[in-house]
Coordinates of C-alpha atoms in Angstrom, one line a residue:
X618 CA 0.0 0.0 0.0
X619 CA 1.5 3.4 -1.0
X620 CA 0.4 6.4 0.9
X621 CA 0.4 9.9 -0.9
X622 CA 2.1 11.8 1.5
X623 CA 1.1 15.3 0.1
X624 CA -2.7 14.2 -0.9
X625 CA -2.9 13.5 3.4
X626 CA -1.3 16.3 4.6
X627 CA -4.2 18.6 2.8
X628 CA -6.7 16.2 3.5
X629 CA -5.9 16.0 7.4
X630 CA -5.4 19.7 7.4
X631 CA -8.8 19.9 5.1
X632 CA -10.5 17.8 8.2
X633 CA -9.4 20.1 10.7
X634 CA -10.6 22.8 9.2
X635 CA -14.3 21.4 9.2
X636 CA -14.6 20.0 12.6
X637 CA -13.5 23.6 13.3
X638 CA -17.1 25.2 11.9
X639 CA -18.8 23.4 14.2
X640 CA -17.2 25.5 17.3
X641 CA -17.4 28.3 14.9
X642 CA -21.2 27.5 14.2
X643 CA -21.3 27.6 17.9
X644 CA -20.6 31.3 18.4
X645 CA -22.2 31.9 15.6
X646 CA -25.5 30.5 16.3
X647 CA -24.9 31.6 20.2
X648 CA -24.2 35.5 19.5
X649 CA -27.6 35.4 17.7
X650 CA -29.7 34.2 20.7
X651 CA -30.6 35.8 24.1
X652 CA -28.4 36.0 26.4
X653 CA -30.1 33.6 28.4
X654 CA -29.9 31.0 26.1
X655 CA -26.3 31.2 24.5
X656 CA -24.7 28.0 26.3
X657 CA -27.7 26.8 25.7
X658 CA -27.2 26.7 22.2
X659 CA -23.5 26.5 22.0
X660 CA -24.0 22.8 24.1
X661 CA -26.2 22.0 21.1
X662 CA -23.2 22.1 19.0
X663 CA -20.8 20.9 20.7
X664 CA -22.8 17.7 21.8
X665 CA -23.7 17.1 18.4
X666 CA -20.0 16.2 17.9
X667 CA -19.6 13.9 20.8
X668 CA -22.9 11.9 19.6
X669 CA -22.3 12.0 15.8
X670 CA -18.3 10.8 16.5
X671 CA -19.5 7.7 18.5
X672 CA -22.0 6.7 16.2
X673 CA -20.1 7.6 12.7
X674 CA -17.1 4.8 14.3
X675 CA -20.1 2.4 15.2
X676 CA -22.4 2.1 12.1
X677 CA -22.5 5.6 10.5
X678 CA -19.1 5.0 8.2
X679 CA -20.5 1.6 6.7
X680 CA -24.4 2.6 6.6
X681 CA -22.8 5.6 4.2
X682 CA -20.1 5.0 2.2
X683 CA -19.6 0.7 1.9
X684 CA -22.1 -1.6 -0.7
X685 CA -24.5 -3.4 0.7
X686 CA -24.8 -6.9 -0.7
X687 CA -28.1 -6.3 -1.1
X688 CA -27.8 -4.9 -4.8
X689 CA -31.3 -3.8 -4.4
X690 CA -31.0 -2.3 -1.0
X691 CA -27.1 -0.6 -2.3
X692 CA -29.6 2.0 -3.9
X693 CA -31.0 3.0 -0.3
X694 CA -28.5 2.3 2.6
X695 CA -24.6 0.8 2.4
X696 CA -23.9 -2.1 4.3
X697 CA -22.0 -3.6 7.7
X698 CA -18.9 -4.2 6.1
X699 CA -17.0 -1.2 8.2
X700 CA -18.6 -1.3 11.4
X701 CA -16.4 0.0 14.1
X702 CA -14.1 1.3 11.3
X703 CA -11.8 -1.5 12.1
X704 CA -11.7 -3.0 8.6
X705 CA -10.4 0.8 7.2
X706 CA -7.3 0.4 9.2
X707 CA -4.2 0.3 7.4
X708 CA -5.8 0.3 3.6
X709 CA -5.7 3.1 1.4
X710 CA -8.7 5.0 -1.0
X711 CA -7.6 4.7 -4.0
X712 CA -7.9 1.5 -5.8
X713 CA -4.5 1.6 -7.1
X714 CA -3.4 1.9 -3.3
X715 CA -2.0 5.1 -3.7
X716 CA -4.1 7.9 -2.0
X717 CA -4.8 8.8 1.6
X718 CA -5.7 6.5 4.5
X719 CA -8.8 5.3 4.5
X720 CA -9.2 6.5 7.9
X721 CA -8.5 10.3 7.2
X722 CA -11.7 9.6 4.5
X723 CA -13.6 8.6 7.1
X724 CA -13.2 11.4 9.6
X725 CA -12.9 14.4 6.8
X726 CA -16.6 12.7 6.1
X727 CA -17.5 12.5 9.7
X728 CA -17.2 15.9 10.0
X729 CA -19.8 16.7 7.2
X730 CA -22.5 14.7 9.6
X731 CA -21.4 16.5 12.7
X732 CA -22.1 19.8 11.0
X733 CA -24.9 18.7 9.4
X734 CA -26.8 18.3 12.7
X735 CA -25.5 20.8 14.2
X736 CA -26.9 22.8 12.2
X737 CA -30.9 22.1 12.9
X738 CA -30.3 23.4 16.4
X739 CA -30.8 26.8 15.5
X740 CA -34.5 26.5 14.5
X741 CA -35.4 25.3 17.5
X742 CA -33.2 27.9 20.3
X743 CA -34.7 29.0 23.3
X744 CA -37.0 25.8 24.0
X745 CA -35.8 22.4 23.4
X746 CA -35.1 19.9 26.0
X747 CA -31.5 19.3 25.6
X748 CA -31.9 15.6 26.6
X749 CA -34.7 15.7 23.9
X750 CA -31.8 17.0 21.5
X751 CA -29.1 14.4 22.4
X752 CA -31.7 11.8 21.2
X753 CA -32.5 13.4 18.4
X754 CA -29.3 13.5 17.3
X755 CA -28.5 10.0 17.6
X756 CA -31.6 9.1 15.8
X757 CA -31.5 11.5 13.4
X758 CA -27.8 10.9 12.0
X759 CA -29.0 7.3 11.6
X760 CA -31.8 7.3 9.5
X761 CA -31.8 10.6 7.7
X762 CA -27.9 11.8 7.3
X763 CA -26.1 8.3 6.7
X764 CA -28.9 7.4 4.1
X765 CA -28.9 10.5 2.2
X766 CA -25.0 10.7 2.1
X767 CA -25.2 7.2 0.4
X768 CA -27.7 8.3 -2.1
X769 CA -25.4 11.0 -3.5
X770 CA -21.9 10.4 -2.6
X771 CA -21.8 6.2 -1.6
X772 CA -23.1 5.2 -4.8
X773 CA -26.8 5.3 -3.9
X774 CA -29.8 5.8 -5.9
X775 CA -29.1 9.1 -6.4
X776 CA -25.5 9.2 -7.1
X777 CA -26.4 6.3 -10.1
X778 CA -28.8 8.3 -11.7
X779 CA -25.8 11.4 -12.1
X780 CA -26.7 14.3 -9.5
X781 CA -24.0 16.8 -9.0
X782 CA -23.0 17.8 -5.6
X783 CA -19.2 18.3 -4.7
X784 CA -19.2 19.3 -1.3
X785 CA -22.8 19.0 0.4
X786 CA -25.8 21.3 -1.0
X787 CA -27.9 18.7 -1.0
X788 CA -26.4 16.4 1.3
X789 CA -25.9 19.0 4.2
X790 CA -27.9 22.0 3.4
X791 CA -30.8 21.4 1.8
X792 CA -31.2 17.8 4.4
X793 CA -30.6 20.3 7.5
X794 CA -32.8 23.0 6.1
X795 CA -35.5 20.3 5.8
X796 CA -35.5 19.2 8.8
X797 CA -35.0 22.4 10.4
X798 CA -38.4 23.5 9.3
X799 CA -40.0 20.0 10.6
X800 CA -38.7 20.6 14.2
X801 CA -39.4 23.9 14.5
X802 CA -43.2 23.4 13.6
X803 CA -43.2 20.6 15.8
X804 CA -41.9 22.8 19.2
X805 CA -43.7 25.6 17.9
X806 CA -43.0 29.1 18.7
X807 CA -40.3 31.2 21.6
X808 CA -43.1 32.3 24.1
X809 CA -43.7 36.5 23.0
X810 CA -42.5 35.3 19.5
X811 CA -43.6 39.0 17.3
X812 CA -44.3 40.4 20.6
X813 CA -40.7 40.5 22.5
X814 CA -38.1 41.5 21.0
X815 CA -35.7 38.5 20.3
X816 CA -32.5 40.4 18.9
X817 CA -29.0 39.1 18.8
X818 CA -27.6 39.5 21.9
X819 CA -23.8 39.6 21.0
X820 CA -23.1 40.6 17.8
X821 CA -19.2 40.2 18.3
X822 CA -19.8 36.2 18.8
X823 CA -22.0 36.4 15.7
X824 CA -19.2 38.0 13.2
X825 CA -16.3 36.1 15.2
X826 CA -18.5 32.7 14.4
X827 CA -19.0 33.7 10.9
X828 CA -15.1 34.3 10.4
X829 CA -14.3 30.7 11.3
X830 CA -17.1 29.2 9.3
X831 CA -16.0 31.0 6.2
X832 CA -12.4 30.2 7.4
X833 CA -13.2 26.2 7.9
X834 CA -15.1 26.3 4.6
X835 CA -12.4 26.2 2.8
X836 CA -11.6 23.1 3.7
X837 CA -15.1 21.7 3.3
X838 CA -15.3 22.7 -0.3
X839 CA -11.7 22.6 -1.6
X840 CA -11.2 19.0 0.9
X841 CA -14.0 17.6 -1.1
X842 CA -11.9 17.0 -4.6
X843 CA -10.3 14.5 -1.6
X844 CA -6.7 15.4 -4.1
X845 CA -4.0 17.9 -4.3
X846 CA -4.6 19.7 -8.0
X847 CA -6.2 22.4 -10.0
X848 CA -10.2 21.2 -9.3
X849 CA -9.2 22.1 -5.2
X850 CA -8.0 25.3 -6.6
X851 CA -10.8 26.4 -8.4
X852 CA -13.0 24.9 -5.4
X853 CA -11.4 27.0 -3.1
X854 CA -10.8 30.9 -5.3
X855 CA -14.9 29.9 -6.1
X856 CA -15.7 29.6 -1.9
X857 CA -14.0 32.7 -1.6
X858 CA -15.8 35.1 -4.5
X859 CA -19.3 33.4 -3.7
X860 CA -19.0 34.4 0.0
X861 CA -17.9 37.8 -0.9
X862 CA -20.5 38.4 -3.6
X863 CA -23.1 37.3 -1.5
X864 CA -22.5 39.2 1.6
X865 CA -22.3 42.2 -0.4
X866 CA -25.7 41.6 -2.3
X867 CA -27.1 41.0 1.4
X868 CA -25.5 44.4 2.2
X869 CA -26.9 46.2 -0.9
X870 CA -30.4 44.5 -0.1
X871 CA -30.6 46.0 3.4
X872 CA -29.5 49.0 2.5
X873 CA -32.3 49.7 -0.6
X874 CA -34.9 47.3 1.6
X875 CA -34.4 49.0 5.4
X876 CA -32.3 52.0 4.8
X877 CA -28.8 50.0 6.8
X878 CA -26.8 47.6 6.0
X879 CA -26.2 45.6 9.5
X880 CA -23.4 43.6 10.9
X881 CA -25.8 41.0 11.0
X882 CA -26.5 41.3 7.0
X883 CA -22.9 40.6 6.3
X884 CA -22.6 37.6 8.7
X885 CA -25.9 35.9 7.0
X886 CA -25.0 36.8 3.6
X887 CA -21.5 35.8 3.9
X888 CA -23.2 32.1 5.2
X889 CA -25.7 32.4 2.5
X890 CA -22.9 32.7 0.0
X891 CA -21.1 29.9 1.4
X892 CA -23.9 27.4 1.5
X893 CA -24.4 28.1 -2.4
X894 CA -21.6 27.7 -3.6
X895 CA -21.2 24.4 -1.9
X896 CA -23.0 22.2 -4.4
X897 CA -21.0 23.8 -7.4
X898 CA -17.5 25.1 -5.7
X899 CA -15.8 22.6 -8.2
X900 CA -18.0 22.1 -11.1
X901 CA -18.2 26.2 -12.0
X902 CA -16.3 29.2 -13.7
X903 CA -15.4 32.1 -11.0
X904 CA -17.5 34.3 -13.3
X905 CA -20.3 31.9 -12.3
X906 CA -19.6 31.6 -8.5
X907 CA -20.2 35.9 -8.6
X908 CA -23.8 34.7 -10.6
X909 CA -24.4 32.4 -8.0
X910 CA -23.7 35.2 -5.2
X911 CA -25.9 37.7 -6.2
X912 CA -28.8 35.3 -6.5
X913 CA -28.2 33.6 -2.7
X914 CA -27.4 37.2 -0.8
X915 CA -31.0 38.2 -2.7
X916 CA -32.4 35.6 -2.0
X917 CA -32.1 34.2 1.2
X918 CA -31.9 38.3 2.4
X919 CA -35.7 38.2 1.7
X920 CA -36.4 34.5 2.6
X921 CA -35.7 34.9 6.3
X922 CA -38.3 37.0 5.9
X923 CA -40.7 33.8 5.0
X924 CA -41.1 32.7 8.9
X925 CA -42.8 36.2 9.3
X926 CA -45.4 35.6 6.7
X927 CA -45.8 32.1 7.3
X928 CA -46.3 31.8 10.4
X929 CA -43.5 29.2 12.1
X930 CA -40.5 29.9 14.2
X931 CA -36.8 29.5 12.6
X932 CA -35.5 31.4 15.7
X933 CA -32.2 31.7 13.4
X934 CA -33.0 31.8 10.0
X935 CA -31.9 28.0 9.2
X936 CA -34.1 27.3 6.8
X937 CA -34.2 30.7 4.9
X938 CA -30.3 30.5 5.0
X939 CA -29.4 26.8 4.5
X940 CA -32.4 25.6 2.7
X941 CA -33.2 28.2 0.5
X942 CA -29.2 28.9 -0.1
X943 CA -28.4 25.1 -1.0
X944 CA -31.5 25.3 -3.6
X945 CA -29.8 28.1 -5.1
X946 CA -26.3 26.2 -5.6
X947 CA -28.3 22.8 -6.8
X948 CA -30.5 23.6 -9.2
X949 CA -27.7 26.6 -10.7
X950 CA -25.2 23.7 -11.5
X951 CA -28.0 22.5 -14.0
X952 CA -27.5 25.9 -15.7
X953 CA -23.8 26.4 -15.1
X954 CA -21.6 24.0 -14.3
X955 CA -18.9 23.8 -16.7
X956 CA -16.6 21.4 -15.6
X957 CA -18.5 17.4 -16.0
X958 CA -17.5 14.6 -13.1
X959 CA -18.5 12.2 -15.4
X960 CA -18.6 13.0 -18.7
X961 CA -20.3 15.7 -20.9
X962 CA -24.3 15.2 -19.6
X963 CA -23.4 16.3 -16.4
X964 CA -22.5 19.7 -18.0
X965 CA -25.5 22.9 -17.1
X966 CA -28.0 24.1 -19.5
X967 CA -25.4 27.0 -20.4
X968 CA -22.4 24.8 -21.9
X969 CA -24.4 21.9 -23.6
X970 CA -25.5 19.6 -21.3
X971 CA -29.4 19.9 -22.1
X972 CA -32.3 19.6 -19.8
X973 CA -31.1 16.1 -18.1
X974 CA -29.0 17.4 -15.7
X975 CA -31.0 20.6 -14.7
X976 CA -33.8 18.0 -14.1
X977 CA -31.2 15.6 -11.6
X978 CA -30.4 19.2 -10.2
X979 CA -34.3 19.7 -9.2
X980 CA -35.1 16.3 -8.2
X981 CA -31.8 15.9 -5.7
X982 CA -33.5 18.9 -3.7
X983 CA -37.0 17.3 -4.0
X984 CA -36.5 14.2 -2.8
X985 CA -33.5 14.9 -0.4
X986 CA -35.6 18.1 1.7
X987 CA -38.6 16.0 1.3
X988 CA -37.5 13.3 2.8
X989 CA -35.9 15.0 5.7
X990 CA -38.4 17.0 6.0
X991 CA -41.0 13.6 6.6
X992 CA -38.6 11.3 8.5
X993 CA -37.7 14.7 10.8
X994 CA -41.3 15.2 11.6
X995 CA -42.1 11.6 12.6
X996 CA -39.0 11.4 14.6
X997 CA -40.1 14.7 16.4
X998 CA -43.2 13.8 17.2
X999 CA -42.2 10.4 18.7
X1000 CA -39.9 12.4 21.0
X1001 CA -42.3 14.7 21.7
X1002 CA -45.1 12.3 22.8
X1003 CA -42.7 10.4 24.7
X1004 CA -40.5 12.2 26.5
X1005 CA -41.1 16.0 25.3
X1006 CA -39.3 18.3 23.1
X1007 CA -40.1 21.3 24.9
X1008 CA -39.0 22.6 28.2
X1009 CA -41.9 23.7 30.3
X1010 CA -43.1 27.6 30.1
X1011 CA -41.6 28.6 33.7
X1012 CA -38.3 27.5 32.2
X1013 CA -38.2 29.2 29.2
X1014 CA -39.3 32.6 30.9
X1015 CA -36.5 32.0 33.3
X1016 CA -34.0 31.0 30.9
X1017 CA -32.5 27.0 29.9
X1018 CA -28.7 28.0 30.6
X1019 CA -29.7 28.3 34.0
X1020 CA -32.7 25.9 34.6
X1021 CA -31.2 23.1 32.2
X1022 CA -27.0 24.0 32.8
X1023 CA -27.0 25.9 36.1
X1024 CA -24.5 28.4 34.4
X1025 CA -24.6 32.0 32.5
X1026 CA -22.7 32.7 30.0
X1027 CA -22.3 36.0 31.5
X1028 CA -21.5 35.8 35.3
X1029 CA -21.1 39.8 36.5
X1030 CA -22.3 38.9 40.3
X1031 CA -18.7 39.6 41.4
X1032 CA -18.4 43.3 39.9
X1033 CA -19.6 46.1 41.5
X1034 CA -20.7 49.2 40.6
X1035 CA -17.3 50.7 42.0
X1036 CA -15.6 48.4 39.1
X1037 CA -14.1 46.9 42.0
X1038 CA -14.6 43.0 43.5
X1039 CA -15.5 42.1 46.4
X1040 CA -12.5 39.9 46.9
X1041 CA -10.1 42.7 45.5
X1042 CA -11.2 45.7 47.9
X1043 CA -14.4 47.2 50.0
X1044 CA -17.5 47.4 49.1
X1045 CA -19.2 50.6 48.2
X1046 CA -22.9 52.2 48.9
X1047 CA -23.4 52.2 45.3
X1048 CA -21.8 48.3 45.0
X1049 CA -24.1 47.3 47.3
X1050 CA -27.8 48.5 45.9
X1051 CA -26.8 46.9 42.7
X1052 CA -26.0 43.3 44.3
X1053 CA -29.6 44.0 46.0

């Protein structure tokens, strides 16, 4: 077995990178809440990765990315051959044994389902039982994420019939947007939802989280050629121009729409930017990955607005983000992707390739959010009729860091008016009312 040393260095690096959004979709996700919910939602996160780790090494791995011997079944679900991962141990990718461990495979894709469900958290802030969200993790990871990542990238149904989607639209986006929108119909709305206001409480957080997610992305989307050459380069210039071009077009938006243009806008549009461009980073012209821009800072800039008008509660914008921002980058690659996997049918609208692969790039959306969005609901209500989704009103007035954590993510007892502690020096008049 020969290892390429250079192909691993990237791709470890690449993996890195990725696990590192998740933290970053932490603060990100964190700064936009209250501030009596921001651990809250950080522990979300960060237990997403402790839950999707254990059960990617036990089953996860093999249900996504090995054949079933089944032939009929390979088109749904891999098999059992790498449960526990211990068969990937000491082989190699590439058939010709020369690529990357098979191991650094596996955890640069384990980091794509840890992200994937971390992301649904922020539809549902504020009022989810966090035991309720540890199952639903677990559950969820197994029967909607490993499934669907077969379908398009382990040889599945979908991935036979020839949809296009290098680094995760479909798979992570448009699957997380899905069931984002399922859950947080299920839990239903933040109590004063449109009466209270519910702004971001630490806009810092918000733009620091957004700086590692665009940061880690570029491992995401240039990692996802899984080689060292000039596909990961165009992958990676297209990440950065999409993201730029879309948080400007959020930013232009604002400013024509509401009369500012918000440290908020750039954040979102910058995300917005990054989820479309995932889908297409390596199949499309730069000129194209500015097209593609535009279109997701529009759009998504009006479709967190949706939530308003409809009538459900995406406390932070998951669905008009991710959902409506991996659509964007899907069904564009049936217009504009240039550069073919495959061969020349996979090629957009724009450069030949006909209406085939404009259709595959409608359909993967279709039957990916649809059947996330089903399989979510059914697994939220079964939760939710057994052991609740939702913590009880008293505790959501109150706050879950402190009635599910006992901790704040903001612990000022010790300071005193004075700016002095109370274990650094006496306590003043004035110190004293404000501890009362």
């Amino acid at each position: 077995m020969e290892i390429d040393t250079g192909t691993t260095a990237w791709m470890l690096t690449a993996t890195a990178l990725v696990l590192l959004m998740t933290p970053g979709l932490a603060l990100f996700y964190g700064g936009m809440t209250r501030a009596k919910s921001v651990l809250n939602m950080m522990m979300m996160s960060f237990v997403a990765i402790i839950t999707v780790t254990i059960t990617w090494m036990m089953y996860g791995h093999s249900l996504a990315f090995s054949e079933n011997s089944m032939s009929w079944l390979n088109n749904l679900v891999g098999g059992l051959e790498h449960l526990g991962l211990q068969s990937l141990v000491n082989t190699a990718t590439a058939d010709d044994g020369t690529g990357m461990p098979s191991l650094v495979f596996s955890a640069f894709q384990l980091t794509f389902a840890i992200i994937t469900v971390a992301l649904i958290s922020g539809a549902i802030a504020d009022r989810a039982k966090f035991g309720a969200w540890v199952l639903f993790t677990v559950v969820w990871a197994t029967i909607v994420y490993f499934p669907v990542a077969h379908w398009v990238w382990g040889g599945g149904w979908l991935n036979t019939m020839g949809i296009e989607d290098f680094a995760g639209g479909t798979v992570v986006h448009i699957n997380a947007g899905a069931a984002a929108l399922a859950l947080a119909l299920i839990i239903g709305k933040r109590q004063g939802w449109r009466k209270e206001p519910m702004r971001p409480h630490n806009l810092t957080l918000v733009l620091l989280g957004a700086a590692l997610l665009w940061f880690g992305w570029f491992g995401f989307n240039a990692g996802s050629e899984l080689v060292v050459d000039g596909i990961a380069g165009l992958a990676f210039m297209n990440t950065q121009i999409c993201t730029a071009v879309a948080a400007g077009a959020w930013l232009v938006t604002e400013k024509l729409r509401d009369g500012h243009a918000t440290s908020l806008g750039v954040a979102s549009g910058a995300v917005a930017g990054l989820v479309a461009i995932t889908p297409a980073c390596g199949f499309v012209d730069p000129w194209a990955a500015a097209l593609i821009g535009v279109i997701a800072g529009v759009a998504c800039s009006y479709a967190v607005g949706l939530k308003y008008k409809l009538g459900y509660d995406d406390s932070l914008d998951v669905v008009g983000v991710h959902l409506v921002g991996g659509v964007v980058g899907a069904v564009a690659l049936g217009f504009v992707a240039a550069y073919p996997a495959t061969d020349a049918q996979s090629q957009g609208l724009f450069y030949g390739g006909g209406f085939g692969q404009l259709g595959l790039q409608v359909l993967g959306p279709i039957a990916v959010g649809g059947y996330s969005f089903v399989v979510t609901w059914i697994i939220g209500k079964i939760i939710d009729k057994t052991m609740g989704f939702r913590i009880a009103a008293e505790d959501e007035q109150t706050g879950i860091d402190i009635t599910t954590h006992a901790e704040t993510g903001y612990d000022l007892g010790t300071v005193h008016a004075s700016g002095v502690s109370s274990s650094n020096g006496p306590v003043t008049t004035a110190a004293k009312k404000v501890d009362a």
